[in-house]
Amino acid sequence: MSSPWPMPPLPSLTPLLMPALQDRLVLLINHVVSREPIATQRLRALAGRGLVVHLARWPALLPAAPDLILGVTPAGLFERLDAPPPGQGGLRIEIDAANPAKLALGALSGESPTVSVQGDAAFAGEMHWLMDNLRWDIEDDLAGIAGPLAARQLAQFGRTLRRSLSGMAARFATTTSGGAA
């Protein structure tokens, strides 16, 4: 059956844009990791290992999303790599991204995405620990820029916005799943 609206796929993101975006994401991840000494200590033991994050079932209409390939540094932080490091002990994480909007709204509401993990069990255990125990303290970072009062108000506004968006996402998910029956 042919599509009622033959729309060509969107152009892929430029080769310069995606590495720059991934580098910014790695900076944010390292900022969060570095705020917790126990996290960097746990990661130091994994230095030299590689981690590939793949968005599985990414919609073909959207620009291709390249894999994020990370290496663990001797300092207990991450660096973006062009290829996974050779050797044993690597990890591949596939995130179901068939519906990017639902994935993004789920992240706002604190819902964990559907993931598939392949590779070293010890490395997977450490990544699981990091995901369960690390949180970005946005309010603390904002306080350094705008002062504690403004940071508290901005953080409160952000929490209210997140609750509203997650409530809308929950209602949308109930509506779409209920209508499919």
XYZ file of C-alpha atoms in Angstrom:
181
model
C 0.000 0.000 0.000
C 1.430 3.361 -0.989
C 1.712 6.261 1.374
C -1.053 8.906 0.988
C 1.542 11.648 1.272
C 4.855 10.781 -0.360
C 7.212 12.867 1.730
C 10.944 12.446 1.227
C 13.076 11.843 4.313
C 14.496 14.946 5.952
C 18.151 15.647 5.152
C 20.689 14.133 7.496
C 22.293 16.383 10.042
C 25.622 17.720 8.940
C 28.712 15.750 9.843
C 29.942 18.772 11.822
C 26.749 19.297 13.831
C 26.297 15.839 15.370
C 29.834 15.525 16.813
C 29.461 19.027 18.293
C 26.112 18.108 19.881
C 27.540 14.839 21.181
C 30.544 16.679 22.627
C 28.175 18.998 24.534
C 26.252 15.983 25.821
C 29.500 14.385 27.034
C 30.408 17.633 28.810
C 27.043 17.552 30.618
C 27.457 13.875 31.536
C 30.962 14.535 32.850
C 29.721 17.535 34.825
C 27.148 15.354 36.577
C 29.629 12.488 37.142
C 32.367 14.785 38.462
C 30.069 16.215 41.153
C 30.026 12.785 42.853
C 33.493 11.482 43.816
C 32.157 7.931 44.291
C 31.021 7.927 40.630
C 34.444 8.874 39.284
C 36.056 6.363 41.625
C 33.833 3.577 40.317
C 34.504 4.591 36.708
C 38.306 4.697 37.165
C 38.260 0.916 37.525
C 36.698 0.732 34.046
C 39.247 2.960 32.271
C 39.824 2.004 28.646
C 36.446 0.368 28.150
C 34.002 1.549 25.530
C 30.280 2.170 25.551
C 28.084 2.474 22.448
C 24.642 4.065 22.782
C 22.401 3.262 19.810
C 18.910 4.629 19.159
C 17.084 1.573 17.804
C 14.079 1.855 15.485
C 14.733 5.570 14.880
C 12.078 6.930 12.445
C 13.306 7.052 8.847
C 11.663 10.443 8.263
C 13.947 12.072 10.818
C 17.620 12.808 10.209
C 19.775 9.820 11.083
C 20.957 9.737 14.677
C 24.506 8.377 14.840
C 25.639 6.157 17.674
C 27.206 7.870 20.667
C 30.509 6.115 21.337
C 32.092 6.800 24.706
C 35.306 5.702 26.310
C 36.027 5.703 30.031
C 39.113 7.774 30.879
C 41.642 7.064 33.648
C 40.167 10.091 35.475
C 36.814 8.308 35.780
C 35.038 10.430 33.194
C 33.849 9.888 29.621
C 35.245 10.963 26.276
C 33.542 10.818 22.891
C 35.244 8.459 20.476
C 34.929 7.929 16.740
C 35.079 4.136 17.114
C 34.758 1.720 20.031
C 38.098 0.858 21.637
C 39.432 -2.593 20.765
C 39.435 -5.323 23.351
C 37.086 -6.938 25.795
C 34.804 -5.325 28.330
C 32.735 -3.113 26.037
C 29.058 -2.405 26.322
C 26.293 -1.666 23.803
C 23.091 -0.008 24.954
C 20.166 0.148 22.533
C 17.364 2.541 23.408
C 13.987 2.028 21.732
C 13.505 5.322 19.894
C 10.615 4.354 17.624
C 8.686 7.326 19.049
C 11.169 10.143 19.849
C 8.449 12.432 21.221
C 7.289 9.768 23.681
C 10.926 9.092 24.597
C 11.519 12.795 25.329
C 8.315 13.193 27.335
C 9.136 10.014 29.244
C 12.517 11.487 30.139
C 10.756 14.594 31.478
C 8.471 12.510 33.660
C 11.317 10.326 34.939
C 10.141 7.250 33.044
C 12.917 4.891 32.005
C 13.037 4.046 28.303
C 13.019 0.497 26.964
C 16.653 -0.547 26.653
C 18.614 -3.570 25.570
C 22.105 -4.061 26.996
C 24.767 -6.304 25.496
C 28.318 -6.817 26.673
C 30.299 -7.017 29.884
C 28.086 -7.661 32.925
C 30.336 -5.785 35.397
C 30.407 -2.716 33.145
C 26.625 -2.931 32.735
C 26.236 -3.093 36.507
C 28.290 0.061 36.984
C 26.314 1.921 34.294
C 23.094 0.812 35.999
C 24.406 2.125 39.323
C 25.265 5.479 37.716
C 21.819 5.793 36.142
C 20.113 4.979 39.438
C 22.244 7.208 41.669
C 23.327 10.281 39.720
C 21.092 13.304 39.225
C 21.871 16.709 37.762
C 21.409 19.350 40.465
C 20.259 22.102 38.131
C 19.278 24.373 41.002
C 22.811 24.314 42.402
C 24.300 25.137 38.995
C 21.817 27.988 38.473
C 22.636 29.390 41.927
C 26.226 29.874 40.822
C 25.024 31.992 37.894
C 21.889 33.785 39.057
C 22.031 33.518 42.840
C 20.189 31.177 45.217
C 16.793 32.921 45.217
C 16.517 33.136 41.433
C 17.775 29.550 41.136
C 15.128 28.299 43.559
C 12.375 30.101 41.639
C 13.629 28.841 38.267
C 13.904 25.287 39.596
C 10.383 25.470 41.024
C 9.098 26.706 37.664
C 10.946 23.838 35.945
C 9.424 21.249 38.293
C 5.936 22.662 37.691
C 6.500 22.606 33.935
C 7.780 19.023 34.106
C 4.724 17.898 36.105
C 2.417 19.581 33.598
C 4.169 18.048 30.601
C 4.314 14.594 32.166
C 0.593 14.845 33.016
C -0.168 15.781 29.410
C 2.010 12.905 28.191
C 0.216 10.461 30.478
C -3.187 11.633 29.248
C -1.990 11.417 25.637
C -0.620 7.905 26.184
C -3.918 6.799 27.763
C -5.885 8.343 24.895
C -3.764 6.776 22.152
C -3.576 3.325 23.753
C -7.285 3.343 24.613
C -8.271 4.281 21.070
C -6.235 1.465 19.521
C -8.242 -1.281 21.234
